[in-house]
Tab-separated table of C-alpha atoms in Angstrom:
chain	number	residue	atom	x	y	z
A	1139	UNK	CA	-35.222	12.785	-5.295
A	1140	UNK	CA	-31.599	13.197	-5.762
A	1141	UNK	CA	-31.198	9.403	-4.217
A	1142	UNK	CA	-34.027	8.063	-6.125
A	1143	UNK	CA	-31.757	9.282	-9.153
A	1144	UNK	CA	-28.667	8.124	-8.329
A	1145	UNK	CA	-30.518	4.508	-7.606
A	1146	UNK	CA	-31.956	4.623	-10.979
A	1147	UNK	CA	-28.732	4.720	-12.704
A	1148	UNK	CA	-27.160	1.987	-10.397
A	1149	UNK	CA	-29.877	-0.043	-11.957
A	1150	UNK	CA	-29.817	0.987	-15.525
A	1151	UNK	CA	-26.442	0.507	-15.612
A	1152	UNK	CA	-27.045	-3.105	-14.058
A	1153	UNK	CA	-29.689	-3.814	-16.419
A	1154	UNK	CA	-27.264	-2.557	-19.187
A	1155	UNK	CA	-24.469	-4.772	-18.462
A	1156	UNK	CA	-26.657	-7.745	-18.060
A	1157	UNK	CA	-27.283	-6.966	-21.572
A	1158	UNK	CA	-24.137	-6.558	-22.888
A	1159	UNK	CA	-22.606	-9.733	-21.019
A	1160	UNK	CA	-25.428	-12.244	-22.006
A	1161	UNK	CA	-24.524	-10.624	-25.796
A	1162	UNK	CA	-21.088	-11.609	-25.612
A	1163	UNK	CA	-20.712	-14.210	-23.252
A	1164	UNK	CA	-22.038	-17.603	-22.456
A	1165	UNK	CA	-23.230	-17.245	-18.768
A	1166	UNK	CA	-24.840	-20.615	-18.833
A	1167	UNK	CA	-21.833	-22.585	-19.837
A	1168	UNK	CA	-18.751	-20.121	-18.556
A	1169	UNK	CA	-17.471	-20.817	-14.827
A	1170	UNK	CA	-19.304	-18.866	-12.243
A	1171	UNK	CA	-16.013	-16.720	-11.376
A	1172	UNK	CA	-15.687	-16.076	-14.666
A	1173	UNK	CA	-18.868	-14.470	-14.697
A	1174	UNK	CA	-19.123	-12.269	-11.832
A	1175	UNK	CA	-15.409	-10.899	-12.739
A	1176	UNK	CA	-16.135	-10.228	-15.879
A	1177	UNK	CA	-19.166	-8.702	-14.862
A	1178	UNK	CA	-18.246	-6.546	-11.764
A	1179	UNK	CA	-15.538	-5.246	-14.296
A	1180	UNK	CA	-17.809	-4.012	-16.814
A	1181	UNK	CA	-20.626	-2.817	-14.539
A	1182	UNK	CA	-17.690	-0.085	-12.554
A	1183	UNK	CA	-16.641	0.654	-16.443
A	1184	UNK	CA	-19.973	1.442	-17.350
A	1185	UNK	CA	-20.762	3.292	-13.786
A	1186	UNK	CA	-17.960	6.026	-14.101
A	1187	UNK	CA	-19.521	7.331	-17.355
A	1188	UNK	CA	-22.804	7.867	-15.129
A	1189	UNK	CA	-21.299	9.243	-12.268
A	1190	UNK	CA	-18.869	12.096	-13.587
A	1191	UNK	CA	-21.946	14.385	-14.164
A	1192	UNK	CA	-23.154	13.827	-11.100
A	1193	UNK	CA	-19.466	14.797	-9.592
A	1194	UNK	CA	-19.422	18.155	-11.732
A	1195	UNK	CA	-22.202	19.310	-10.735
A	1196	UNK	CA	-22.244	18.774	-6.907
A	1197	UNK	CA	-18.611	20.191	-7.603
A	1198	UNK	CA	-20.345	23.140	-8.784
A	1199	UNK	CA	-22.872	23.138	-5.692
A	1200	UNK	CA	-20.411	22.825	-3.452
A	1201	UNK	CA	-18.500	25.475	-5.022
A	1202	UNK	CA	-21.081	27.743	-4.541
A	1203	UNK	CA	-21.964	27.423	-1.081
A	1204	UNK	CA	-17.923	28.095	0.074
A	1205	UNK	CA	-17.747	30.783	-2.477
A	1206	UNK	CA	-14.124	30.206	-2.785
A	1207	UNK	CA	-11.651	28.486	-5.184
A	1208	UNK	CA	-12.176	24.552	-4.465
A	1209	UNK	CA	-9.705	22.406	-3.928
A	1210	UNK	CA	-9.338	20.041	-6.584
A	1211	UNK	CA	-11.381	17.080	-5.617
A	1212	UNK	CA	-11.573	15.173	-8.559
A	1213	UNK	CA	-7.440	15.042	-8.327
A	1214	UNK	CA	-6.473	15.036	-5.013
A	1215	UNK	CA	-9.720	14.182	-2.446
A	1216	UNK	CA	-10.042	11.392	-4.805
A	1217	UNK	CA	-6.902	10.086	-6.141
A	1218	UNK	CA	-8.296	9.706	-9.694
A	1219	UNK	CA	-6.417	11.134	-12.261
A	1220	UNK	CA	-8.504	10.110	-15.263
A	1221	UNK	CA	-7.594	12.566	-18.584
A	1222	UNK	CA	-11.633	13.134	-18.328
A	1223	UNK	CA	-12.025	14.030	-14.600
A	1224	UNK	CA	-8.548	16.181	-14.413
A	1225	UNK	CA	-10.205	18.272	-17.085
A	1226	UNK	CA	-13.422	18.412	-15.840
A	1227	UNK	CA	-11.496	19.590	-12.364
A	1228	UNK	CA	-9.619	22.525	-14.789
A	1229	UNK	CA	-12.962	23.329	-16.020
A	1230	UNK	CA	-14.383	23.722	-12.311
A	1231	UNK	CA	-11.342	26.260	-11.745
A	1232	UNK	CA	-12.214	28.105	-14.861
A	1233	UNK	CA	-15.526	28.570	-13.220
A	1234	UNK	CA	-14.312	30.250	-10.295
A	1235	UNK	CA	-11.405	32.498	-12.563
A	1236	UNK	CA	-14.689	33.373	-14.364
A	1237	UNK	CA	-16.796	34.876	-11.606
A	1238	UNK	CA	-13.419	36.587	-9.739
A	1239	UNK	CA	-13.386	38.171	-12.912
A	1240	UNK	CA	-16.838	38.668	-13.286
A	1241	UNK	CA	-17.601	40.423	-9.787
A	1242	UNK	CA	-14.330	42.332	-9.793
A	1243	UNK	CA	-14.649	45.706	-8.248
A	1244	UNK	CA	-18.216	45.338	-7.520
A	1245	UNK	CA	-19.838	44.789	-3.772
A	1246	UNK	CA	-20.044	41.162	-3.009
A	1247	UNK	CA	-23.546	39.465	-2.925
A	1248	UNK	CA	-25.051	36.266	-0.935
A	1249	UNK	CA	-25.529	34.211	-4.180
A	1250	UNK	CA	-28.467	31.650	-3.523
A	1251	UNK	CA	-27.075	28.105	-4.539
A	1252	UNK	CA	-29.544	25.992	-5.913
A	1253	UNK	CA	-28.741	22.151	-5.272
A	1254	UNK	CA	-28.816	20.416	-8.249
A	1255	UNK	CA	-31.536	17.909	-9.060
A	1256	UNK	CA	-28.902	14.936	-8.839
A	1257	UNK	CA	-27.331	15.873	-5.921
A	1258	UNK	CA	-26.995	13.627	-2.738
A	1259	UNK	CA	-24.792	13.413	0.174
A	1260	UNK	CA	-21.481	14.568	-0.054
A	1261	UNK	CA	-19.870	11.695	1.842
A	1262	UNK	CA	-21.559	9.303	-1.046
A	1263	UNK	CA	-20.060	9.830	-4.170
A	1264	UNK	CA	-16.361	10.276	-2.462
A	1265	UNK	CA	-17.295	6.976	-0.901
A	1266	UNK	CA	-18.390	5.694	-3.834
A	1267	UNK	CA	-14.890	6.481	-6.357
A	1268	UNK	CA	-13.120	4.957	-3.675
A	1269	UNK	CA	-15.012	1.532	-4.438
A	1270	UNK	CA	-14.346	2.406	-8.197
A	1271	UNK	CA	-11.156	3.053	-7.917
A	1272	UNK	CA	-9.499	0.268	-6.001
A	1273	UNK	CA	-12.036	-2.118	-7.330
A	1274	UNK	CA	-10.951	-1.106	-10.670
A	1275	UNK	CA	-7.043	-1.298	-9.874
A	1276	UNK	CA	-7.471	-4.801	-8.051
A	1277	UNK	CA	-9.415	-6.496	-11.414
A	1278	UNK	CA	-7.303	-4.634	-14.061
A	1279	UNK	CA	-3.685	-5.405	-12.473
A	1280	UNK	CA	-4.391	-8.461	-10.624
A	1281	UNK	CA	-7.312	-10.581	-10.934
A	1282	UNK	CA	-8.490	-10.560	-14.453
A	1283	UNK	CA	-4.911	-10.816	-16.184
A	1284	UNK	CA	-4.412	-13.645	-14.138
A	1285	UNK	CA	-7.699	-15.467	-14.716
A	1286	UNK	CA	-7.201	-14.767	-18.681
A	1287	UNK	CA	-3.494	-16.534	-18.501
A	1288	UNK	CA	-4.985	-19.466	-15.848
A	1289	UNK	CA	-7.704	-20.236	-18.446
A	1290	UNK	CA	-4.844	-20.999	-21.138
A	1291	UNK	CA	-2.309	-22.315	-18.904
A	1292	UNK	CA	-1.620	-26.183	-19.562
A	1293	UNK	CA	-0.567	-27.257	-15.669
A	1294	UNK	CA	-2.612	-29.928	-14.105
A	1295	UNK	CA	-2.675	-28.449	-10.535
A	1296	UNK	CA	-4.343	-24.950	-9.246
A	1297	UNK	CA	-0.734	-24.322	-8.346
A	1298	UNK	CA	0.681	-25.514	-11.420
A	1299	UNK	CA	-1.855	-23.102	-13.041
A	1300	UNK	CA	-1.031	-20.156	-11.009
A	1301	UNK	CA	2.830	-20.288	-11.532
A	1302	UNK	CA	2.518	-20.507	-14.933
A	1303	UNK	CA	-0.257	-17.025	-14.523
A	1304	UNK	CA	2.383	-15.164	-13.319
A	1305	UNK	CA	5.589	-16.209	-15.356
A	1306	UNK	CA	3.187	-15.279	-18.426
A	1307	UNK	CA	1.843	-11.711	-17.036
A	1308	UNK	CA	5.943	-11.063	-15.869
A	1309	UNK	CA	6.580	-8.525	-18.883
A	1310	UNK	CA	2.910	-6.785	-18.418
A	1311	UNK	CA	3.853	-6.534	-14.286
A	1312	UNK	CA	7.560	-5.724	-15.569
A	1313	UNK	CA	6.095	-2.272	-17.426
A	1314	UNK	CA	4.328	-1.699	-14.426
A	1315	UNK	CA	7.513	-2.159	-11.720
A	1316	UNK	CA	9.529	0.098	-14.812
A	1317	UNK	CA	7.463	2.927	-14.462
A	1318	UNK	CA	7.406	2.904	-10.457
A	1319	UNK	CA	11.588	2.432	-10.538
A	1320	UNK	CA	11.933	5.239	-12.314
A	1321	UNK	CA	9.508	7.417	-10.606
A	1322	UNK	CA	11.712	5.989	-7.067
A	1323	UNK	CA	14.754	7.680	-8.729
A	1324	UNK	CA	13.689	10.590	-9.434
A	1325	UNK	CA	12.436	10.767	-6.088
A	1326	UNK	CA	15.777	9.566	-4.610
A	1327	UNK	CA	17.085	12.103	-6.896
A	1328	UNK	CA	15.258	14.888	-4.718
A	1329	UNK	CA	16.996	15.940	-1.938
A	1330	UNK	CA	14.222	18.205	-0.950
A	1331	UNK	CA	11.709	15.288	-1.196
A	1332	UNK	CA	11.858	12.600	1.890
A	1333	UNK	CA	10.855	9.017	1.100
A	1334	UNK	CA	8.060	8.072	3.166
A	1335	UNK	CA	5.112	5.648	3.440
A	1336	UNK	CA	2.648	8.211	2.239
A	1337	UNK	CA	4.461	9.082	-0.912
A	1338	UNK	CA	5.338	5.678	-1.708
A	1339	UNK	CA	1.653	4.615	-1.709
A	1340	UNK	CA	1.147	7.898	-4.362
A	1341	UNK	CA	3.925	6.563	-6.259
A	1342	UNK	CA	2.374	3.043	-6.409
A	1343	UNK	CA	-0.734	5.369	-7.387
A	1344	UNK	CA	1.253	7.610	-10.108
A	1345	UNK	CA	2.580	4.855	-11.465
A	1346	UNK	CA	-0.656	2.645	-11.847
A	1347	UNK	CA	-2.351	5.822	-13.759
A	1348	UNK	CA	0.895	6.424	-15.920
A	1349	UNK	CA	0.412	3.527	-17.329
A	1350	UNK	CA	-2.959	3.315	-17.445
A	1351	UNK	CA	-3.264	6.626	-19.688
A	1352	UNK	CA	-0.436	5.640	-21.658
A	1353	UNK	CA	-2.631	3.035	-22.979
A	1354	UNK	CA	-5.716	5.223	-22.942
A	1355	UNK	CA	-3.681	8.095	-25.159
A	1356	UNK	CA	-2.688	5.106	-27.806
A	1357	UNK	CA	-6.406	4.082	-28.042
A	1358	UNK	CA	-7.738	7.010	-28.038
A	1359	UNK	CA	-5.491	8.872	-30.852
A	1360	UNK	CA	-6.956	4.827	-32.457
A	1361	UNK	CA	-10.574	5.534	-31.769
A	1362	UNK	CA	-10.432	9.600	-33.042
A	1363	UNK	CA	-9.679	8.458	-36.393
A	1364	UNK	CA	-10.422	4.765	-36.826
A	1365	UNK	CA	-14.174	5.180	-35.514
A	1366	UNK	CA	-15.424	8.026	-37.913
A	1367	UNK	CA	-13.625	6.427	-40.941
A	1368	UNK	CA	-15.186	2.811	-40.157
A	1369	UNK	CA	-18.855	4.387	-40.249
A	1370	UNK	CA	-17.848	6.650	-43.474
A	1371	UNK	CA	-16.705	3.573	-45.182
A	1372	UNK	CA	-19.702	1.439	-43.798
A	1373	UNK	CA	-21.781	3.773	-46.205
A	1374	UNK	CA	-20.510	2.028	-49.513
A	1375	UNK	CA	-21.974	-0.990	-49.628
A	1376	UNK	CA	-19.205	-1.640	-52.483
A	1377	UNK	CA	-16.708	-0.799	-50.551
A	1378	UNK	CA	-18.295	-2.702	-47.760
A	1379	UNK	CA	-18.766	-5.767	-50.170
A	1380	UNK	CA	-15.034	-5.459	-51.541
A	1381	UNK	CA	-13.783	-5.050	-47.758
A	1382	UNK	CA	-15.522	-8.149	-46.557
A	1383	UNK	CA	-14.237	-10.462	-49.325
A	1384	UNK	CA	-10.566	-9.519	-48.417
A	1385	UNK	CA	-10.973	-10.377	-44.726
A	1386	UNK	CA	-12.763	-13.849	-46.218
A	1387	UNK	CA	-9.492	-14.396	-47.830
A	1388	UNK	CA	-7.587	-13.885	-45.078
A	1389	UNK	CA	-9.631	-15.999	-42.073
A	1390	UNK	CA	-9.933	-18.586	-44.638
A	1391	UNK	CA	-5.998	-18.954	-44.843
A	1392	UNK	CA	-5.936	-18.724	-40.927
A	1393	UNK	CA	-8.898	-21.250	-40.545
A	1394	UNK	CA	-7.197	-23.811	-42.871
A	1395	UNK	CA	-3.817	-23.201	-40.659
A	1396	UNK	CA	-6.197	-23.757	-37.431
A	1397	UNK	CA	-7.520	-26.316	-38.565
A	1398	UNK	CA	-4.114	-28.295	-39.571
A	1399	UNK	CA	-3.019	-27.050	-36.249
A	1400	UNK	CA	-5.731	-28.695	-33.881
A	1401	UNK	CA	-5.057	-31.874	-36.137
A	1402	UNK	CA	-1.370	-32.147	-35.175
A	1403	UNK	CA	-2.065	-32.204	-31.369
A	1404	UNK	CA	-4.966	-34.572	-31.704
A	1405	UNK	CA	-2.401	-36.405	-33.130
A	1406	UNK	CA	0.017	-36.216	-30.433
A	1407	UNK	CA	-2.548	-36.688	-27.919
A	1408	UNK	CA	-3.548	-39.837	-29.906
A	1409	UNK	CA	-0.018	-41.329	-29.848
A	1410	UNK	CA	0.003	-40.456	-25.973
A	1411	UNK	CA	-3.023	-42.142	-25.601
A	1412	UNK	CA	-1.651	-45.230	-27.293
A	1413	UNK	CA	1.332	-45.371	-24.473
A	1414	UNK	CA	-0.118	-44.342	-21.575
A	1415	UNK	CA	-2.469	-47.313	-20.441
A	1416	UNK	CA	-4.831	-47.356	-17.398
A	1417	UNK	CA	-2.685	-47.767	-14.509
A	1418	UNK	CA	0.087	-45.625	-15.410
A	1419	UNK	CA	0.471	-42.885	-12.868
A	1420	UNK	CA	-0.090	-40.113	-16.105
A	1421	UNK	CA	-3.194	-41.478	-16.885
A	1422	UNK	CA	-5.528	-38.818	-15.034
A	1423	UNK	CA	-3.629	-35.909	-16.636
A	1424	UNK	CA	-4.228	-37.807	-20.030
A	1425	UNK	CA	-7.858	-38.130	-18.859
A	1426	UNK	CA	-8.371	-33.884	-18.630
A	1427	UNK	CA	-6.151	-33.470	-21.733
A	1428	UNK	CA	-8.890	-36.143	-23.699
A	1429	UNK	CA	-12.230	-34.317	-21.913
A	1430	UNK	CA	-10.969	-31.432	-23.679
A	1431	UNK	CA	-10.834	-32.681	-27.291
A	1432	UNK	CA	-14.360	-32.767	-29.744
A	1433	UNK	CA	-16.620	-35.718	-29.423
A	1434	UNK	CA	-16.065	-37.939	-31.964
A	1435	UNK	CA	-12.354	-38.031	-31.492
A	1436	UNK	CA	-12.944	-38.002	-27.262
A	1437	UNK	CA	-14.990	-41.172	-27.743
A	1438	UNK	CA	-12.211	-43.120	-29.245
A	1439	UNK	CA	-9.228	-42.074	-26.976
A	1440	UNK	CA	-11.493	-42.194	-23.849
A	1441	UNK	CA	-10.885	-46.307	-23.442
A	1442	UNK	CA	-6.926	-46.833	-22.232
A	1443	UNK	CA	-5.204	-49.560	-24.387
A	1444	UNK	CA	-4.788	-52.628	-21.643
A	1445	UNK	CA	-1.534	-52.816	-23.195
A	1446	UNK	CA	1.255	-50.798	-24.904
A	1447	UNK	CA	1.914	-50.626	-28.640
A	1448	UNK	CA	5.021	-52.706	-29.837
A	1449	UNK	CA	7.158	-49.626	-31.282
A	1450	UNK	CA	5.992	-47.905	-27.476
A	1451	UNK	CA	9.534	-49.306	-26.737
A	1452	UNK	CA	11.473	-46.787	-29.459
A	1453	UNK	CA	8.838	-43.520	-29.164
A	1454	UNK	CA	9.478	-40.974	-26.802
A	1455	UNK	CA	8.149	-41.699	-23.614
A	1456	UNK	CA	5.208	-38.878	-22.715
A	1457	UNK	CA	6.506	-36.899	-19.097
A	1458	UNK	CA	4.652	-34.514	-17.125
A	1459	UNK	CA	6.763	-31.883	-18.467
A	1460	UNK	CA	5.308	-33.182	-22.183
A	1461	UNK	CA	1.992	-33.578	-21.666
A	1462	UNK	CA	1.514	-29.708	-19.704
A	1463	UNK	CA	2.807	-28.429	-23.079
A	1464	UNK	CA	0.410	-30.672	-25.063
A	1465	UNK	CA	-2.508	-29.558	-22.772
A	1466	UNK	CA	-1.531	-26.090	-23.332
A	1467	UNK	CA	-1.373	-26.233	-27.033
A	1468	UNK	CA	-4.499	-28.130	-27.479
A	1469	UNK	CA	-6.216	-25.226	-25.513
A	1470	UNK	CA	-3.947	-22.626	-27.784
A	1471	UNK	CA	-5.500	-24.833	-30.518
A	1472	UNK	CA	-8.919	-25.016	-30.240
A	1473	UNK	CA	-9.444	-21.482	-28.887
A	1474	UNK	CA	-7.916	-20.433	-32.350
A	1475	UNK	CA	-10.267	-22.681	-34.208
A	1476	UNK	CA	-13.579	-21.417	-32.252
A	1477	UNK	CA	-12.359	-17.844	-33.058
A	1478	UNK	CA	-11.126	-18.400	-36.830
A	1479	UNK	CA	-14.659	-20.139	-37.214
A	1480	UNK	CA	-16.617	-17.998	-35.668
A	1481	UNK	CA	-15.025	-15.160	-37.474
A	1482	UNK	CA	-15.235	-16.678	-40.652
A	1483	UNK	CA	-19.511	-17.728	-40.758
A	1484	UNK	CA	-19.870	-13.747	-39.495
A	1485	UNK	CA	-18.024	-12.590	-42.296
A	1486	UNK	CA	-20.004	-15.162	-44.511
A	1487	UNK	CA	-23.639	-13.323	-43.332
A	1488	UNK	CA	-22.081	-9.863	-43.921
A	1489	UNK	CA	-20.892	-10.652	-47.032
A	1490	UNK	CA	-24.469	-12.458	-48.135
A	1491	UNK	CA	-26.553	-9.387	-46.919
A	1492	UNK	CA	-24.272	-6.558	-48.727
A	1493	UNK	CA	-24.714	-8.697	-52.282
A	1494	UNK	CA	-28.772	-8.927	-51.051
A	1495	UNK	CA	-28.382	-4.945	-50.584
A	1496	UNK	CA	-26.233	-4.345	-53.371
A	1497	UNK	CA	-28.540	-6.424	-55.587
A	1498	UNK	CA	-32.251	-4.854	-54.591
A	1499	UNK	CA	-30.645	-1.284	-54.757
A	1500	UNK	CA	-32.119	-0.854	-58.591
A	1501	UNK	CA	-35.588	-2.771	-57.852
A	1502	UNK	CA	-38.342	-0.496	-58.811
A	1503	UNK	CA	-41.289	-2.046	-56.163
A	1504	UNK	CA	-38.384	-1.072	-53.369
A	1505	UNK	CA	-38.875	-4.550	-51.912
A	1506	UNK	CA	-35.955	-5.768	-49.960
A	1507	UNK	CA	-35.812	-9.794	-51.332
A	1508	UNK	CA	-32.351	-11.755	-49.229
A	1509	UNK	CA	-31.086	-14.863	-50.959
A	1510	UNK	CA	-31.715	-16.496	-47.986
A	1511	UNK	CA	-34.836	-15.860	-46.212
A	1512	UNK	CA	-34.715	-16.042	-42.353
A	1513	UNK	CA	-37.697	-17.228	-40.279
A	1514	UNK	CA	-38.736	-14.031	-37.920
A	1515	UNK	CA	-42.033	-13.606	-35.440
A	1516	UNK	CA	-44.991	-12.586	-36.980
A	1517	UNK	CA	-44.719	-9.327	-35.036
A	1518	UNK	CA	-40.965	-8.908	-36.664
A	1519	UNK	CA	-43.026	-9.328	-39.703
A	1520	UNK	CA	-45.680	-7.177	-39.436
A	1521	UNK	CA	-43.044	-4.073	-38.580
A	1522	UNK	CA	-40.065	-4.623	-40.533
A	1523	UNK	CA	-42.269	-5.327	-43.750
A	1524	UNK	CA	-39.882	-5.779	-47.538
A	1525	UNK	CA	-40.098	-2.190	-48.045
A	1526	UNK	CA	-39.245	-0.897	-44.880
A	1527	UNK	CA	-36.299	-3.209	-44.998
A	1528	UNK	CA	-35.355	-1.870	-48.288
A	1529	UNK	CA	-35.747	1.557	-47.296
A	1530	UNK	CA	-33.650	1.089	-44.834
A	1531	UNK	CA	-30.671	-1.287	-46.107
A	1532	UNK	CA	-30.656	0.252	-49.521
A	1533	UNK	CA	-31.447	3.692	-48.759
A	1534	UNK	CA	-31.178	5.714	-45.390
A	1535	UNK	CA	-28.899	3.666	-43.901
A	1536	UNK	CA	-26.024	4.723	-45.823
A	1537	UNK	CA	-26.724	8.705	-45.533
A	1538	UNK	CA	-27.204	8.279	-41.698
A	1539	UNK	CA	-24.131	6.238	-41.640
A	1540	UNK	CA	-22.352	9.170	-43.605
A	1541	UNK	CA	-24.397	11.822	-41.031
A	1542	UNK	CA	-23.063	10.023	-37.695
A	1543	UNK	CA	-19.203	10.052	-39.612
A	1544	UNK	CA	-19.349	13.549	-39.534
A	1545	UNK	CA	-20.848	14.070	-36.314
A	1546	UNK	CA	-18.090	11.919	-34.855
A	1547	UNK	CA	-15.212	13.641	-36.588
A	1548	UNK	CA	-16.292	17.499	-35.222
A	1549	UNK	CA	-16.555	15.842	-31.763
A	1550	UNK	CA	-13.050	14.134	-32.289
A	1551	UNK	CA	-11.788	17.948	-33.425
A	1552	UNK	CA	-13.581	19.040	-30.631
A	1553	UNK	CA	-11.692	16.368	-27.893
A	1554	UNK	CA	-8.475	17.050	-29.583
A	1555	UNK	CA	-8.660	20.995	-29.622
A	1556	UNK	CA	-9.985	20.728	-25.895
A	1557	UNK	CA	-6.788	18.454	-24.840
A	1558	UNK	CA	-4.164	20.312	-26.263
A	1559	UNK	CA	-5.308	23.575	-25.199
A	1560	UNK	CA	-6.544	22.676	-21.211
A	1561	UNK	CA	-3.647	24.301	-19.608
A	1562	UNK	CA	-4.147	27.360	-20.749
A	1563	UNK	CA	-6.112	29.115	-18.577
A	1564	UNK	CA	-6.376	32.546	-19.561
A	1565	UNK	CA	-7.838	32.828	-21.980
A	1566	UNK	CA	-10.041	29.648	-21.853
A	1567	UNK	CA	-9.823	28.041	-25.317
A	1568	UNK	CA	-11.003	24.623	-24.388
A	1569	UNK	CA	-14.398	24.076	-25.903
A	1570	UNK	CA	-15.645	21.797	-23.124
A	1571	UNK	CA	-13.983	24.050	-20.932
A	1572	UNK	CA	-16.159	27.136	-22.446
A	1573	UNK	CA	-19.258	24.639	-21.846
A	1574	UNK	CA	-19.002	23.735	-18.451
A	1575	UNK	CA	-18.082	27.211	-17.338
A	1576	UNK	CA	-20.997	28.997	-18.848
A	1577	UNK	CA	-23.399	26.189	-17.590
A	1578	UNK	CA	-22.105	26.365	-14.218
A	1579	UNK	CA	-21.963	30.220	-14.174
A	1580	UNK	CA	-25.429	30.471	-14.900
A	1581	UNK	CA	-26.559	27.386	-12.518
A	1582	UNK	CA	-27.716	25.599	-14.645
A	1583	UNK	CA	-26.584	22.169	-13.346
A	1584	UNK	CA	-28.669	19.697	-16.482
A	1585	UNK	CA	-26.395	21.107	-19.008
A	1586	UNK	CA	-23.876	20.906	-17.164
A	1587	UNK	CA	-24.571	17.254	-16.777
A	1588	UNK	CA	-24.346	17.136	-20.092
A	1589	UNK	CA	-21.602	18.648	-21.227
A	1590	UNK	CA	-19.841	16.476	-18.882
């Protein structure tokens, strides 16, 4: 049963990512590599969220059966030192402080451990972190950075392109090689403390995770207050409206500027086309530099002039060095159109369905009529009929919008309350703390689950 489980949610959260990647991402068009990256990245994201519970509780289980204070897996068995997971591991503790405290005095009892429901091997989910983990660290600090600064690199050569990958990721690897330097002092520092293989692999460890929650505690402090005010404000469909037309403003102005942009290179890469003629030893890398521009203008730089221009003789002379930063800014350049265009015809369809929403508000049929009708399946039809629409745009939307804001801002009390106060462990003021102790008290491994 318990593996039956466990292979369920390896395949949910498969299915789920397939999802999510063919939402925002182009599998059909984007390089293989790109793909499978991108996706084993997401798919170990998505997995940890799936398999905490299932750690807690066979935590729990396991705790039971020694009937002694645990060591703390989740930090040290593991090396993981997510915020998440070192709480859940104070929470275990707590557990264990709880029934000392409990069953002090009294005669001590065989307690009958139940297994929970999820519960498989315990050489499987160590086994498994371990794949998390290092799969994790490899993507995050090596391979994806790398592929993200290859894709916008302008070098000719898989070299060239790999060169200029590193030079660009030097100040995010510098932060990195900062944080382990000064974590070498302090060991240095330590007479009592011998530097040796084993704790320079946990510094390379420490200092991976250092940084890694630094980020996490700036995005998070983001997400506790940015996320319950976005879906608060998403319930004013005047506000909404208002909102929308300043950011139309604004990716207009950058639009215009990406568009003036892309038409200075093309006009570079016309005036290199003009110089460089077929047999000049340039004349591939002009090739990949013209593949890349739109069609229309592609078609007319695609045929080499059999001969050079007359004032050839007085313009600068196109190197190697010149056309890699040409390439490079023509990627730059149409990257920043695609997203500046992109962002602007979303904004456009917001903007259109908050007037249709503002404007059917006061209709007294309640039917929901857009400015511009879209063509849906007779089955899309028959469901999401005019009224239901307007109930739903002009209506419940907004309260559930306001219902979910204040739903998320007690949990984001709740996560900040619980993270200041997780070191104290007598007496336990961490709400999830409280949670997971009573749960696992009692056995009762479900809520436990999740709680966690």
């Amino acid at each position: 049963m318990a593996a039956l489980v466990l292979g369920l949610e390896l395949i949910l959260v498969f299915l789920l990512t397939l999802l999510v990647l063919n939402e925002y991402g182009n599998w059909r068009t984007q390089h293989p590599i790109v793909t499978v990256a991108v996706f084993v990245a997401w798919y170990f994201s998505f997995l940890i969220i799936f398999i905490i519970p299932m750690d807690v509780s066979a935590t729990l289980y396991q705790q039971c059966l020694n009937a002694t204070v645990i060591p703390n897996i989740t930090e040290e068995h593991f090396n993981i030192s997510d915020p998440l997971l070192v709480n859940v591991s104070r929470a275990i503790q707590n557990v264990t402080a709880y029934e000392a405290k409990e069953t002090e005095g009294l005669v001590p009892v065989v307690q009958e451990c139940e297994p929970p429901w999820s519960y498989v091997d315990p050489h499987v989910l160590p086994t498994l972190w371990r794949v998390l983990y290092w799969t994790c660290q490899f993507l995050s600090w090596l391979l994806l950075p790398l592929m993200q600064s290859y894709a916008l690199a302008g070098e000719f050569s898989v070299g060239g392109k790999l060169l200029a990958s590193l030079k660009r990721n030097a100040i995010y690897y510098g932060t990195y090689l900062l944080v382990f330097g000064v974590l070498l002092i302090y060991v240095a520092a330590k007479p009592e403390l011998h530097l040796s293989w084993s704790r320079l692999y946990t510094l390379i460890v420490t200092a991976s995770n250092t940084w890694g929650l630094f980020l996490l505690i700036l995005l998070l402090g983001h997400g506790l207050v940015d996320i319950p005010r976005g879906f608060w404000r998403a319930s004013s469909l005047s506000f909404q409206l208002a909102y929308t037309q300043f950011k139309l403003a604004k990716v207009a102005t950058e639009k215009a500027e990406a568009d003036e942009e892309l038409d200075d290179v093309l006009g570079e890469v016309k005036k290199a086309a003009d110089y460089i003629d077929a047999r000049h030893s340039l004349r591939p890398c002009l090739e990949l530099i013209i593949s890349k521009c739109p069609g229309e203008i592609r078609e007319k730089l695609s045929e080499a002039p059999k001969t050079r221009p007359p004032s050839s003789t007085t313009a600068t002379v196109p190197t190697q060095a010149s056309l890699v930063m040409l390439h490079k800014r023509l990627i730059s350049a149409i990257h920043r159109k695609f997203r500046t265009s992109s962002s602007w015809l979303a904004l456009l369809e917001d903007g259109f369905e908050l007037e249709d929403c503002i404007r059917n508000q006061p209709n007294g049929d309640r039917t929901f009529r857009p400015t511009f009708p879209v063509a849906r399946g007779q089955l899309h039809s028959m469901i999401c009929t005019p009224r239901i629409e307007w109930f739903w745009k002009c209506l419940a939307r907004q309260w559930i919008l306001k219902a979910v804001a204040v739903i998320i801002v007690i949990f984001a009390v709740m996560v900040v309350w619980s993270e200041c106060t997780f070191f104290v462990v007598e007496p336990v003021l961490s709400l999830f703390a409280i949670f997971v102790t009573l749960a696992g008290y009692h056995r009762e491994y479900f809520n436990v689950e999740v709680s966690s």
